[in-house]
Amino acid sequence: MKRVLLNPLSLWGFVIIAGILLLALFAPLIASHDPEAIDVKAILLAPSSIHLMGTDGLGRDVFSRMLFGARISLLVGFVAVGIATVIGIILGAISGFYRGWVDIVIMRLVDVMLSIPTFFLILAVIAFLTPSIWNIMIVIGLTSWMGVTRLVRAEFLSLRGREFVMASQTLGAQDSRLIFKHLLPNSLTPIIVSSVLGIASAVLVESGLSFLGLGVQAPQASWGNILTDGKEYIQFAWWLSLFPGMAILITVLGYNLLGEGLRDALDPRTTKQ
Amino acid sequence: MTKYLLKRLFWMLPLLVGISLVSFLIMHLAPGDITTTEASFNPKASEESRQKLRQIYHLDEPVIVQYGLWLKRMVTLDFGKSFATHQRPVFWQVKDEKGNITKGMIQDALPVTLLINVLSLVLIIVVALPLGVISALTQNRPPDRAITIFVFIGFAIPGFWLALMLMYWTGVVHDWLPISGLHSIDFEKMAWPAQILDVLKHLAIPVFISGLSGLAGISLYVRNGMLDVLHQDYITTARAKGLPENSVVYRHALRNALLPLITILGLSIPGLIGGSVIAESLFAIPGMGKLFYDAVLMRDFPVIMGILTIGSALTLLGNLLADVAYAWADPRVRRGVVQ
């Protein structure tokens, strides 16, 4: 942990993500208005001391909507990547540990999934479901487990041949003990790094889907769907487009910095350089 | 080499069948079909007429039977006709009895998307190579720092947002660039140089947007690749025998650092194709992404299946091309392939 915080990249990433997490957590306390309250007397107001980031086409306070939108982005990132990581660990572990025909089947499935342009696949599924934040998280999770699977498999394959694993096996350790006590804990670093980087892309995908109108639905606020409004009013209300875009940029940047920093800090090979 | 190519091409077949099966299952497991959208357009449509519609399109059969029917037609490259837009053929043009030609939807859209992708790839290579090399040669000094910051922002910036901002800045505030479509209204009357310029003007922002994250990624790869190679023994040797620094950097180091790039470019193809959806919808460019988005909203199964299959086939072909290019560029790999 000390090494992680000493690395300038991951320190910055950590500060950014922690900041957004706090803002999202205390959104109801910080927000100056009800994020879903419509006020016809305050339509498209420019940023001021009352409305820090102005108001949208229905007179809703953009600052408050941004705060609650942060909750969506964080939630989607965590849950989607959580799903992908769990699937990836299970399939990768089976593949790398047992090898043989299960490995072949799983790896061909990975090939198939990787060959379909991902965003097309997500769009195809999302469009047929009722758009909701839960469906989005599940679909992003179910379409992004391939990287983790390959990673875990590769780690397991290389770890299985190492002396400490063979020694444990010779002493009569069961498969489950080998997997959970030896192989998995030693593969954690790359899994964590790829998960953090995965959250960044999940946040981008969610905002893109919401922007297209296939994601989080109004009146619930998400950075993506605030931007959809921004597109409509771009000639009159720059604040509707500027703030959510910056928020997505900063969040994704935060996760990327954290991920790269973790990689540098935890991987002895790159630290040496 | 030919044998290797044939083997690889042959292996694409089962993979494509797998891809189409996965796509088909996913699409049909989800609730709703074309009759749902038709009904929402025409509230008077009775359950009976919807049932009839389902029969016409074989939507009342079990999924696996539908997939069999689809696969049977695929053998003759028949992607079927669109449910939604005037029964247009999905893939390629057809001639009716009177000799009228109806162009295929993908036939129209694919060249547009390919053009955007090829231009993005050119942009990526032209900009990312020098950036990566400069970054590596000035490691940890100001130019490298600046490029690294650019790379991180390029990774993190939401493409559709940047597109929106550029659209506003160049199209609404300044009127420098057109903001929608593929060409101007008077395109037909222009001379060909003006036509090319017109298309390029329309595609400038979309190409920049779809290339940006790739650009960031590739410059990072070139930087790290160069740093790796520059620490190798043969570079020290080249320097020790007194070669000029330029020759060491460009002839010895860069050429070797570029090798992995071929694979990376091949792997970036599905991202480029998938990324076209938002840019094309935003700028109303009639490419694969916009076609797919519209088809998805209409639940137009044949079009969705057609695009997923063609998009995946392109991805596989791209990977194959990358592998062949790698073998061509690297004698060590070539020897391995032939054996």
Coordinates of C-alpha atoms in Angstrom, one line a residue, chain B residues 8 14 35 44 46 62 64 75 78 89 101 110 122-123 125 171 180 185-186 189 207 234 265 278 290 296 305 318 326:
Chain B
R8 CA -5.8 -20.0 -41.3
P14 CA -15.9 -22.6 -37.6
T35 CA -43.7 -6.7 -34.7
K44 CA -54.2 -0.4 -34.7
S46 CA -54.0 -6.4 -34.1
P62 CA -38.0 -22.2 -32.4
I64 CA -32.6 -23.1 -33.4
V75 CA -24.1 -20.8 -47.7
D78 CA -27.7 -14.6 -48.9
P89 CA -31.4 -6.6 -49.5
I101 CA -31.1 -2.9 -59.4
L110 CA -19.3 -0.6 -45.7
V122 CA -3.2 6.7 -41.5
L123 CA -3.7 9.4 -38.9
I125 CA 0.5 6.0 -37.8
G171 CA -19.4 24.1 -37.2
S180 CA -23.3 16.4 -40.8
I185 CA -25.9 19.1 -51.5
D186 CA -24.2 20.2 -54.7
K189 CA -21.9 19.1 -59.7
V207 CA -11.8 10.5 -38.4
Y234 CA 22.9 -4.8 -30.2
L265 CA -3.0 -2.4 -35.2
I278 CA -21.5 7.1 -31.9
K290 CA -25.3 4.3 -38.1
V296 CA -31.1 -2.1 -33.6
M305 CA -27.1 -10.3 -38.0
G318 CA -7.7 -8.0 -40.1
Y326 CA 4.3 -9.8 -39.1

